[in-house]
Coordinates of C-alpha atoms in Angstrom, one line a residue:
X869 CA 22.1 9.5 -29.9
X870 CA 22.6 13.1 -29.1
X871 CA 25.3 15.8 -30.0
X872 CA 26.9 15.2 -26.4
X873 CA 27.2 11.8 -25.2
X874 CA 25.1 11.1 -22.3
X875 CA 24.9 7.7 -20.0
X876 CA 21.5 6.2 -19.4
X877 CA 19.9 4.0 -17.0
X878 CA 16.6 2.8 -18.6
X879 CA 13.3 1.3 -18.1
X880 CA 11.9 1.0 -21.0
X881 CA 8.8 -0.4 -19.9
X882 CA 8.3 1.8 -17.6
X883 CA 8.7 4.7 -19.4
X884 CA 11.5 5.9 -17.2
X885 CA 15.2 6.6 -17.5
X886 CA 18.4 8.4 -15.9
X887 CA 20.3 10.2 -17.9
X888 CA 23.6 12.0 -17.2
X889 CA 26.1 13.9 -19.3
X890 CA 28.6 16.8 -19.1
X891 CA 27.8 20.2 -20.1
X892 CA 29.9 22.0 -22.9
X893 CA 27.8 25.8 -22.7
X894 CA 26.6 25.1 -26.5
X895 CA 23.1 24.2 -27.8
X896 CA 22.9 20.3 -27.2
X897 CA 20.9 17.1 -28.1
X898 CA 21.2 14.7 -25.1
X899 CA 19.6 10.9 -26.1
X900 CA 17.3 9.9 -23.0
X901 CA 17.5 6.1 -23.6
X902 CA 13.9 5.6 -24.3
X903 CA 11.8 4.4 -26.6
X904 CA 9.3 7.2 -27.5
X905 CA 9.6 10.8 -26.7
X906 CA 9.3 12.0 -23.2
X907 CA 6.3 13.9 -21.7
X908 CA 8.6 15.0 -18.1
X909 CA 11.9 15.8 -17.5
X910 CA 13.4 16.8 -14.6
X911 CA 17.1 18.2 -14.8
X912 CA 19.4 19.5 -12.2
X913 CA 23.6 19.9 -12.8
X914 CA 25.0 17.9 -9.9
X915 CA 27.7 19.9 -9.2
X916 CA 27.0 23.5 -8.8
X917 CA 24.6 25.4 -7.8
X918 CA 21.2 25.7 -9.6
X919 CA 17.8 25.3 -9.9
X920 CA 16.0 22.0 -10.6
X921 CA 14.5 22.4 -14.1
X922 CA 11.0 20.7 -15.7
X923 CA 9.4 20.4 -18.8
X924 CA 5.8 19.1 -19.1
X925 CA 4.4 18.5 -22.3
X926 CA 1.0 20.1 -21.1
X927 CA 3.4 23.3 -20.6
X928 CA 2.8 24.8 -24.1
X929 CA 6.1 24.3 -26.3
X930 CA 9.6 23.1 -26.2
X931 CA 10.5 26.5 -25.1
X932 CA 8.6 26.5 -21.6
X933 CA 9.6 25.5 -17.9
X934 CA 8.9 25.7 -14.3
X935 CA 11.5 25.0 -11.3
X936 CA 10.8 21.9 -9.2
X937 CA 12.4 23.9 -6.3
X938 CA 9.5 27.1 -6.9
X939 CA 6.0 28.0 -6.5
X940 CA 6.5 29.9 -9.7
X941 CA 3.9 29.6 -12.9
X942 CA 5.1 28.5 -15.9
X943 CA 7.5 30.6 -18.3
X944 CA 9.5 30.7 -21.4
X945 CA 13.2 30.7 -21.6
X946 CA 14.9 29.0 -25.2
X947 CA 17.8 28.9 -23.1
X948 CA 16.5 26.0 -21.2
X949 CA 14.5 24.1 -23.5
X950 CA 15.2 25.4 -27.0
X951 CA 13.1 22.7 -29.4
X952 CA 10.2 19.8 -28.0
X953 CA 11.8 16.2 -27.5
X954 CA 12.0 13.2 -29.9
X955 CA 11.8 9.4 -29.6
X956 CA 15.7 10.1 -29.6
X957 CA 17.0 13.1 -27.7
X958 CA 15.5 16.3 -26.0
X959 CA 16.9 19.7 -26.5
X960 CA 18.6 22.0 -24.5
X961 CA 20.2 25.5 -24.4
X962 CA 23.3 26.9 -23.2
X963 CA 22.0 28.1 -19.4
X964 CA 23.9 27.8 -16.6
X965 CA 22.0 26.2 -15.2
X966 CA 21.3 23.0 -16.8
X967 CA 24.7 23.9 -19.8
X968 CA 27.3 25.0 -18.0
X969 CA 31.3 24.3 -19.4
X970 CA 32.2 20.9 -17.6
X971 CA 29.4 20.8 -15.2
X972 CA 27.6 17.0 -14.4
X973 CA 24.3 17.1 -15.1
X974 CA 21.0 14.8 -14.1
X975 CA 18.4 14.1 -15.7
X976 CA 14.8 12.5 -14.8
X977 CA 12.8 11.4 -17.4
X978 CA 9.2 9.8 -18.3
X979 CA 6.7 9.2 -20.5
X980 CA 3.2 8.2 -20.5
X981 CA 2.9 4.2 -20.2
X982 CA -1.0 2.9 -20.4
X983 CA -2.6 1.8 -17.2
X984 CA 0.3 2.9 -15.5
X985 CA 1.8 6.3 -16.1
X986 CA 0.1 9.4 -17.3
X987 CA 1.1 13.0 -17.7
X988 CA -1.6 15.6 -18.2
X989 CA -3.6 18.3 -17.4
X990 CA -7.0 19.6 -16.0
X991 CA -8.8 23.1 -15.4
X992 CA -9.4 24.0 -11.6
X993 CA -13.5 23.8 -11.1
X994 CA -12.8 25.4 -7.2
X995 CA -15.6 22.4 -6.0
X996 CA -15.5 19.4 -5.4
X997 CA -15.2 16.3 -7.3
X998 CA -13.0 17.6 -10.6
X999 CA -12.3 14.5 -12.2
X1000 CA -9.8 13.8 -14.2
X1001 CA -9.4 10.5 -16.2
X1002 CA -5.9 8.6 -16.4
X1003 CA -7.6 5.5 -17.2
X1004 CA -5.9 3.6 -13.9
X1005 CA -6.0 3.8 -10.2
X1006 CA -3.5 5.8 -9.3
X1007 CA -1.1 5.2 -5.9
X1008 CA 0.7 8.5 -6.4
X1009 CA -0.5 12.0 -8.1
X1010 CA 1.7 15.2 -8.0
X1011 CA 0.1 18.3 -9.1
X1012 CA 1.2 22.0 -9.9
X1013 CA -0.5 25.2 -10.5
X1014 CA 0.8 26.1 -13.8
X1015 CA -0.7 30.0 -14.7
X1016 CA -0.2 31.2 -11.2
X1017 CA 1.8 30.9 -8.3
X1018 CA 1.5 26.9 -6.7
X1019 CA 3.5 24.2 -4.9
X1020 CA 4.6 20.7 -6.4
X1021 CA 1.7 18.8 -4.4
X1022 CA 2.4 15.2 -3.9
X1023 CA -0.5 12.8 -2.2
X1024 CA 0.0 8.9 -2.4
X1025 CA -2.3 5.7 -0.9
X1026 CA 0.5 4.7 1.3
X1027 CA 0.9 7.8 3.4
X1028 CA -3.1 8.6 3.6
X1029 CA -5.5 6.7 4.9
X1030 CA -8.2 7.5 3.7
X1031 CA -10.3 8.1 0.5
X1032 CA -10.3 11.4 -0.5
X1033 CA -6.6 11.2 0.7
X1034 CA -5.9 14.1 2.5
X1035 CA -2.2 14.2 3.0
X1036 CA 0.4 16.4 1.3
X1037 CA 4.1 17.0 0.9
X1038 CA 5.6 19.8 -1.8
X1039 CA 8.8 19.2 -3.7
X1040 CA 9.6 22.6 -3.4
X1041 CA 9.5 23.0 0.2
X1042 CA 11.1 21.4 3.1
X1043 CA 7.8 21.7 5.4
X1044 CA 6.0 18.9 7.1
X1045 CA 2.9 16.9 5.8
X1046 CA 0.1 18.7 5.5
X1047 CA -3.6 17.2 6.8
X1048 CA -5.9 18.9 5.1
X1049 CA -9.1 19.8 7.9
X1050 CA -11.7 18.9 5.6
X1051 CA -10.1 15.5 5.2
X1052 CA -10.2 15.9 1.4
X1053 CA -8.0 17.0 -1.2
X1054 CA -8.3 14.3 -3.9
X1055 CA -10.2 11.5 -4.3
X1056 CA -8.7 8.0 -6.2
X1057 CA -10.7 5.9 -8.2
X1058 CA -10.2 3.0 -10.3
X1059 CA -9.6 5.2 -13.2
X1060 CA -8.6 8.7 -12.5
X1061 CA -8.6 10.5 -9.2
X1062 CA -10.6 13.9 -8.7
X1063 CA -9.1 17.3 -7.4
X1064 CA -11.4 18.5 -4.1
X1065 CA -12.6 22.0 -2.2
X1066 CA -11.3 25.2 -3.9
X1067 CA -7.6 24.9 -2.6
X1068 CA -5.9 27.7 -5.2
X1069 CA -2.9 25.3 -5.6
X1070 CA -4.8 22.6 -6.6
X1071 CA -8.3 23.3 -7.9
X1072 CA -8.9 27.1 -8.1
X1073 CA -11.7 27.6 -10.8
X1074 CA -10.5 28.7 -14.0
X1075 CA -6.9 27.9 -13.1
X1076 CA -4.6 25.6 -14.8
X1077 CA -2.5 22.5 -13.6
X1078 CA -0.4 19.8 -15.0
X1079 CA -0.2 16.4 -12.8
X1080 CA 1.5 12.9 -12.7
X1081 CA 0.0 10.3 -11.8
X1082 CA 1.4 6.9 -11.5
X1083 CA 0.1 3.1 -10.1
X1084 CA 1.4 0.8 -8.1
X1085 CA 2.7 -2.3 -10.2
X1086 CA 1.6 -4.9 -8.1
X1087 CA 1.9 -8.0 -10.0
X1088 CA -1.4 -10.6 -9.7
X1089 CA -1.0 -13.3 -7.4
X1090 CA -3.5 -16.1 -8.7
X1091 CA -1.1 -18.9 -6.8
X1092 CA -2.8 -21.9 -5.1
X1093 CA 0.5 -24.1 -5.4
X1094 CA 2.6 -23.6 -2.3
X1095 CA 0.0 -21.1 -0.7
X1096 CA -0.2 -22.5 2.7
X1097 CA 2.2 -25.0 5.1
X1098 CA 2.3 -26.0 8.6
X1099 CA 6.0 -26.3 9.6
X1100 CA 7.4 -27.5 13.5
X1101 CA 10.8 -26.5 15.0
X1102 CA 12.6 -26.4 17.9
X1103 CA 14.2 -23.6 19.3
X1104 CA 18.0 -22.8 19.9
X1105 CA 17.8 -18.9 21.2
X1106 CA 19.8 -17.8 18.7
X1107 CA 18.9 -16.9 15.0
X1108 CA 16.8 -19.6 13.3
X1109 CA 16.2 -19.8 9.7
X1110 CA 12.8 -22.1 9.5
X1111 CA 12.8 -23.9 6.2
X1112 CA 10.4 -26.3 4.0
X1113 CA 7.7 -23.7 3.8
X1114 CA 7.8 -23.4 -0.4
X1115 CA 7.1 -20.2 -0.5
X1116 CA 7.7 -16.7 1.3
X1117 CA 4.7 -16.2 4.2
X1118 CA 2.8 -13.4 4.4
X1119 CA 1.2 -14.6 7.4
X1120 CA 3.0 -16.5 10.1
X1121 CA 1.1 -17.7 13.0
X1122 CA 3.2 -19.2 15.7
X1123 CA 3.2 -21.5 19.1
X1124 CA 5.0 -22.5 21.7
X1125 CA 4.1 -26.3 22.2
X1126 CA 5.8 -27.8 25.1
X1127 CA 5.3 -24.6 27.1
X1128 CA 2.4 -21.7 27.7
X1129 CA 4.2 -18.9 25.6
X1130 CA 1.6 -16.5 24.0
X1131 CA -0.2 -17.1 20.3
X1132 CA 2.4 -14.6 17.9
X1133 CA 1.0 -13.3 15.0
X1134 CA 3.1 -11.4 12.6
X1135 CA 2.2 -10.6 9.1
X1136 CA 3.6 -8.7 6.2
X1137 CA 1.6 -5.4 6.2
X1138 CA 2.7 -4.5 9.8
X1139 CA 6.2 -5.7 9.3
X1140 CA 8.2 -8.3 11.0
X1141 CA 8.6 -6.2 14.2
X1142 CA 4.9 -6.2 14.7
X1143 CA 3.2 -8.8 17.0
X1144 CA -0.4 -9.7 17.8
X1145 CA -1.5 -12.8 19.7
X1146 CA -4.7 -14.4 19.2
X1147 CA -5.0 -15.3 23.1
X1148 CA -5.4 -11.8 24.2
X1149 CA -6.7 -8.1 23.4
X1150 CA -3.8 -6.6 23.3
X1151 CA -2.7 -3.9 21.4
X1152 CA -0.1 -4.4 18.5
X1153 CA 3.6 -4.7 20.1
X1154 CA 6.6 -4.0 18.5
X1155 CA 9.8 -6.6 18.8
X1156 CA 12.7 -7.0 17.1
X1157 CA 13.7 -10.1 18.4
X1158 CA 10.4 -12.8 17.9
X1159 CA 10.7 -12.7 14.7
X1160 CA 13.6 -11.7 11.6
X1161 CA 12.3 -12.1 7.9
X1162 CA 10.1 -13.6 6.0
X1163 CA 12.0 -15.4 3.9
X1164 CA 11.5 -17.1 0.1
X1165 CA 11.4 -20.9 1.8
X1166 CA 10.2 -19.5 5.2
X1167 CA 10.8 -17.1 8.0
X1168 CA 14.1 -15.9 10.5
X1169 CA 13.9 -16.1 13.7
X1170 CA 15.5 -13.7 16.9
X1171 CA 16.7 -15.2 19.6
X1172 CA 13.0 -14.3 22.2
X1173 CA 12.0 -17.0 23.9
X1174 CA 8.2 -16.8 23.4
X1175 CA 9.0 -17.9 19.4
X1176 CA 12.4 -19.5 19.5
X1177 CA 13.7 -21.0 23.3
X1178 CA 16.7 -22.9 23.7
X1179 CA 15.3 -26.4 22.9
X1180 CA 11.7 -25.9 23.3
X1181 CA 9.6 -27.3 20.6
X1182 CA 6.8 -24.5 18.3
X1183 CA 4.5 -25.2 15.9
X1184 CA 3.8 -22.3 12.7
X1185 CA 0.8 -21.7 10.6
X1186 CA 2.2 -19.9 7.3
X1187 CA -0.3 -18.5 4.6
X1188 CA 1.0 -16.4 1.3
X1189 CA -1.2 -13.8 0.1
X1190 CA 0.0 -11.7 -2.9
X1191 CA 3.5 -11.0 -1.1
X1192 CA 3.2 -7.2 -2.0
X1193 CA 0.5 -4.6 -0.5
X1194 CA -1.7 -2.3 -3.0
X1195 CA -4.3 0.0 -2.3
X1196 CA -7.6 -0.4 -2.5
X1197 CA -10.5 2.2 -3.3
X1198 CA -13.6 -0.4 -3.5
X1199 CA -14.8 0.4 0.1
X1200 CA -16.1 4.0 1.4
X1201 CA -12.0 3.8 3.4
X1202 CA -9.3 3.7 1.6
X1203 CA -7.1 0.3 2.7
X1204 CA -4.5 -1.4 1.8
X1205 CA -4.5 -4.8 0.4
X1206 CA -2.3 -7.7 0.5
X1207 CA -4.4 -10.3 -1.2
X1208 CA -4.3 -14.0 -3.1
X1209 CA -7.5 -14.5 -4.8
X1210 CA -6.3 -18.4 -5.9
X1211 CA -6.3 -19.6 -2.3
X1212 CA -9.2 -17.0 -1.3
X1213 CA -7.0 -15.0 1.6
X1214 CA -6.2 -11.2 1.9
X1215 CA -4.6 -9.1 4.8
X1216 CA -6.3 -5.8 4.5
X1217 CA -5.5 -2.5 7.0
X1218 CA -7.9 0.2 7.4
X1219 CA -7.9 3.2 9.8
X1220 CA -11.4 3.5 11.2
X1221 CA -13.3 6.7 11.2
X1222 CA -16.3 5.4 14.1
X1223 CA -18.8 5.9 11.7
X1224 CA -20.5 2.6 9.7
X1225 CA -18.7 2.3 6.5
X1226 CA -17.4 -0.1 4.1
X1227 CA -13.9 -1.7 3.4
X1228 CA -12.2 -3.2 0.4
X1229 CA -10.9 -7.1 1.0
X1230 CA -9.3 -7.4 -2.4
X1231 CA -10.8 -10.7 -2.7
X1232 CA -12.6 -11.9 -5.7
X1233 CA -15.7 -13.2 -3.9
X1234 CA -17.3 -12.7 -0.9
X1235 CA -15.3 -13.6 2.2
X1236 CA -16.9 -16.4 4.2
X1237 CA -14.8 -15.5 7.5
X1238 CA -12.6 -12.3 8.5
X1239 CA -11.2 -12.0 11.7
X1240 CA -10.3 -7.8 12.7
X1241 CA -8.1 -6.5 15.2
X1242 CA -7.3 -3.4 16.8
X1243 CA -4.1 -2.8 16.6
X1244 CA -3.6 0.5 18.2
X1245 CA -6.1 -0.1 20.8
X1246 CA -6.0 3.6 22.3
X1247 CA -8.8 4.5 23.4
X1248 CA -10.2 2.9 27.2
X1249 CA -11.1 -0.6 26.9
X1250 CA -9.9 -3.8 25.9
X1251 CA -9.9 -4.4 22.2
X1252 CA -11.1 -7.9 21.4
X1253 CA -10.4 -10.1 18.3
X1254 CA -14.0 -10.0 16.2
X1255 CA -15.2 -12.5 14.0
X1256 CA -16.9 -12.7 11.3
X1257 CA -18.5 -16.3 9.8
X1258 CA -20.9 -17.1 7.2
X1259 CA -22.4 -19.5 9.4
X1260 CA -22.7 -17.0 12.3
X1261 CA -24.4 -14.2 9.7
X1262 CA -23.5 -11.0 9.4
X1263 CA -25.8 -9.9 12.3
X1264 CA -23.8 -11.9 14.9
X1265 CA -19.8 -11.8 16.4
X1266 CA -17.9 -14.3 18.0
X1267 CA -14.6 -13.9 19.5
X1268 CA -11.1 -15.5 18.7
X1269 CA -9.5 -14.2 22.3
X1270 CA -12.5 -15.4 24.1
X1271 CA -14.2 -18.7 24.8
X1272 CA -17.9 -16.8 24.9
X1273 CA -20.4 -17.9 22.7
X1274 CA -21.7 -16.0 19.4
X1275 CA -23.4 -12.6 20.6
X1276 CA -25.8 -10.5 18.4
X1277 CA -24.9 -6.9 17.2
X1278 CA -25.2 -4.7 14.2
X1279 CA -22.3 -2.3 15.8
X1280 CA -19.9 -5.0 14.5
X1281 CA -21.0 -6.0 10.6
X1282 CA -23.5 -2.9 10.3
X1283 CA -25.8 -6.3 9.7
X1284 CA -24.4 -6.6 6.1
X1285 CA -23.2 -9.5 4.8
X1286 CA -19.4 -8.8 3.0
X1287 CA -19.8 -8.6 -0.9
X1288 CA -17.2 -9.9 -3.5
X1289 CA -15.5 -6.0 -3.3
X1290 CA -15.9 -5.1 0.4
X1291 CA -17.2 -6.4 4.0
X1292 CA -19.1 -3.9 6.1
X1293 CA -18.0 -2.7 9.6
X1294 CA -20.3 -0.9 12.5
X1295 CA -19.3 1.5 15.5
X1296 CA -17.6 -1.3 17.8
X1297 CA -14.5 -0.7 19.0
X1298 CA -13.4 -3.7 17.9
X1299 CA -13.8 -3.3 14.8
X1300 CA -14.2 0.7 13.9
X1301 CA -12.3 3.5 16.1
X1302 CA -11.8 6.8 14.7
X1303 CA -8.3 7.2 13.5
X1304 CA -7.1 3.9 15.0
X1305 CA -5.3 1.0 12.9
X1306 CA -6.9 -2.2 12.1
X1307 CA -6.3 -5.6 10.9
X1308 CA -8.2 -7.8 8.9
X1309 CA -7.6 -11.6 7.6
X1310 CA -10.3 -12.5 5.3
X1311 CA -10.7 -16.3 4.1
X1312 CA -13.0 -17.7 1.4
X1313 CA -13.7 -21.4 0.5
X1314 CA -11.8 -22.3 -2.8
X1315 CA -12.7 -25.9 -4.3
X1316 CA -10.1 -28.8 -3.5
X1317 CA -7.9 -25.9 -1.1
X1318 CA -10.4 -24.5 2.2
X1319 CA -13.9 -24.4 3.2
X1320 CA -15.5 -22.7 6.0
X1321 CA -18.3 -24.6 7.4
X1322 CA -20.5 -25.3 10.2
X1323 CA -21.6 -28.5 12.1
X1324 CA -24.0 -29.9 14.8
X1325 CA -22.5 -32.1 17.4
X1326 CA -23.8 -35.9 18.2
X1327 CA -22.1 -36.1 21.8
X1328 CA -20.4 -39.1 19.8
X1329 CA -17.9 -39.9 16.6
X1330 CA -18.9 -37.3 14.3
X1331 CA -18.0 -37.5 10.6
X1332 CA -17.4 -34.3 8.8
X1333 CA -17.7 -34.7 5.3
X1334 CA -17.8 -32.4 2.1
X1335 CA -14.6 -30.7 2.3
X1336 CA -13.6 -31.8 -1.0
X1337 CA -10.1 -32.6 0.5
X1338 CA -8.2 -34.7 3.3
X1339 CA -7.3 -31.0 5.5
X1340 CA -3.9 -30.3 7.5
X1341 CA -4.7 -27.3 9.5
X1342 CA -8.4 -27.3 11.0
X1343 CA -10.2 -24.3 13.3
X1344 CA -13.0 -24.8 15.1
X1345 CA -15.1 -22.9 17.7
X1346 CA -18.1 -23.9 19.3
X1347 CA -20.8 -21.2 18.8
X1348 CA -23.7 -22.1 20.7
X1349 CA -21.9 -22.5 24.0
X1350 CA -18.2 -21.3 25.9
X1351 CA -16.3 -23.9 24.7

């Protein structure tokens, strides 16, 4: 499409593609690939020496830039940018930089996408809670002062754990993260996020800054079909591809059967290396060999004995959430979500902050039982696996490691039954250390699939009817007693 031709790598959808061409030193039009005009380009020659170039459409005019690699404001130069883009091409001059005589050059470049992608800008307030609309939840927000000296601030849900995140990286610097000490720099919510505290290179008042903010494309998992399976093997010590499951697992629960190996939890938030067992108050342990991949028809095995011995026989639980993690900003923490709302099942992690707060189960109603775990488990004391159940109450815990009847405590559920956005946690440490990981599976009855329940014991044959359904995987505790 352009003067020069240029190769393209394109999403249209989106709004992102990779362009490359050759530089002649002569005014050029270069065709991006995509479908409307972009609003960001970044540009860099690939084989010499130069700086990295942007354009921003909230920069001013097709004349104007600032370097990806500099705290510099923004400035004019027709050399680099000589003319605004079209749906077709975007301009550029003959600089050195970006133009040189048989040179490779690189170029980034996006445009706004709805719910998605958005390019903009804001005016710094220099107090808390600027908000700026882009009309989704964003999972990643860079930011740069645009009228003054600033960084290329980058924050993302997956690095920070919290809500206002309050890690930072800079594009134009090779330094390590930055935490900032109030704990806040910006704040997501479900349709914009909000620049915090008077920081001059993000929210100086009367200051300017242009941002990019972009969401995680998780795509909704409403499958019941093929959402849970019970599967039995026998080990060889060796890798072991366990097939018949339907689907991939995010949730694999295993046992030994014909000997007393430990309960091995592994799930696909913590990541295959990552073992809990439900037998014990252990913190999480990390190895390679239990377990492999999950797998689209199952899981891989190592060769450990505990999960796969030479000819010993195992039994494995497998659930399938939504088989991708997202974050979630419903609760007072930020956590991250790997949920099914068709089968009524979510794996959510959280760092805790020790104070009673809320978390975000990504569930569309209220979950009827969530089991938590300490993961981490570093401060003194044993770290036990609490429960929550609907027909405990939220003013009660029992205990999946432990044979101990129900106990009463608002330090576990902050005595607040979960809502159909979060559950409540208290000051346990079970359930809410400062700056320590935690796990959470949270379960809710769907019609015809699951049901939690309770039931009195005769002493004698004891029907249990109302399920809706003949069940193949059943978990029961006694909660009045130690059995």
């Amino acid at each position: 499409n352009g003067t020069t031709n240029s190769i393209t790598s394109v999403n249209s959808n989106a709004g992102f593609s990779i362009v490359q061409w050759k530089g002649t030193g002569a005014n050029a039009n270069i065709g991006h690939g995509l479908s409307s005009a972009p609003t960001f380009i970044i540009m860099k020659s690939a084989t010499s020496t130069g700086e990295w170039l942007t354009w921003h459409t909230s920069y001013g005019g097709g004349d104007k830039y600032i370097y990806l690699n500099s705290t510099n404001a923004v400035a004019t130069q027709s050399q680099f940018f000589n003319a605004l883009p079209t749906s077709t091409v975007f301009k550029i001059g003959s600089h050195s930089d970006i133009n040189s005589n048989g040179q490779t050059i690189i170029a980034y470049c996006f445009h706004d996408v709805t719910g998605y992608q958005k390019f903009g800008s804001y005016s710094g307030s220099g107090s808390d809670g600027n908000s700026i609309t882009t009309g989704f939840k964003p999972d990643f927000v860079m930011v740069k002062r645009t009228n003054d000296s600033g960084g290329w601030l980058i924050f993302d849900t997956k690095r920070s754990v919290s809500n206002p995140v309050d890690d930072r990286l800079e594009a134009n610097s090779t330094q390590a993260e930055q935490t900032n000490s109030n704990n806040k720099y910006i704040t997501v919510t479900a349709t914009g996020f909000s620049a915090n505290n008077s920081d001059t290179e993000l929210n100086a008042s009367g200051s300017t800054y242009i941002y990019w903010a972009v969401a995680k494309n998780v795509p909704s998992n409403t499958t019941l079909t093929n959402s849970f399976k019970t599967v039995t093997y026998t080990g060889n010590q060796s890798t072991n591809s366990i097939t018949g499951v339907g689907f991939r697992p995010d949730l694999v629960w295993l046992k030994e059967r014909s000997g007393t190996d430990r309960h091995v939890l592994i799930d696909s938030l913590r990541g295959e290396d990552s073992q809990l067992s439900s037998n014990n108050a252990d913190a999480q342990t990390t190895y390679a060999s239990n377990f492999d991949t999950f797998d689209t028809d199952g899981f891989t095995l190592g060769d450990a004995t505990e999960t796969n011995g030479n000819s010993e026989t195992y039994v494995g639980w497998c659930w399938k959430a939504g088989n991708q993690w997202e974050s979630n900003v419903d609760g007072s923490l930020l956590s991250t979500v790997n949920a099914n709302t068709a089968n009524g099942f979510s794996i959510v992690k959280y760092v805790g902050t020790g104070s009673a707060t809320t978390v975000g189960h990504g569930l569309s109603g209220a979950p009827e039982m969530i089991i938590v775990k300490n993961i981490s488990n570093n401060h003194s004391g044993n770290a036990h696996w609490a429960v929550y159940h609907t027909a405990v109450g939220h003013t009660k815990v029992i205990y999946l490691n432990r044979s101990n009847a129900e106990g009463t405590s608002s330090a576990f559920w902050n005595d607040t039954a979960p809502t159909s956005t979060v559950f409540s946690i208290g000051t346990d440490n079970d359930v809410n250390v400062d700056g320590e990981e935690f796990i959470a599976y949270c379960f809710d009855s769907v019609s015809g699939f699951s049901k939690i329940g309770s039931y009195s014991g005769t002493g004698s044959s004891n029907s249990i009817t109302g399920l809706g359904f003949k069940p193949d995987f059943v978990l029961i505790k006694e909660t009045d007693g130690v059995d």
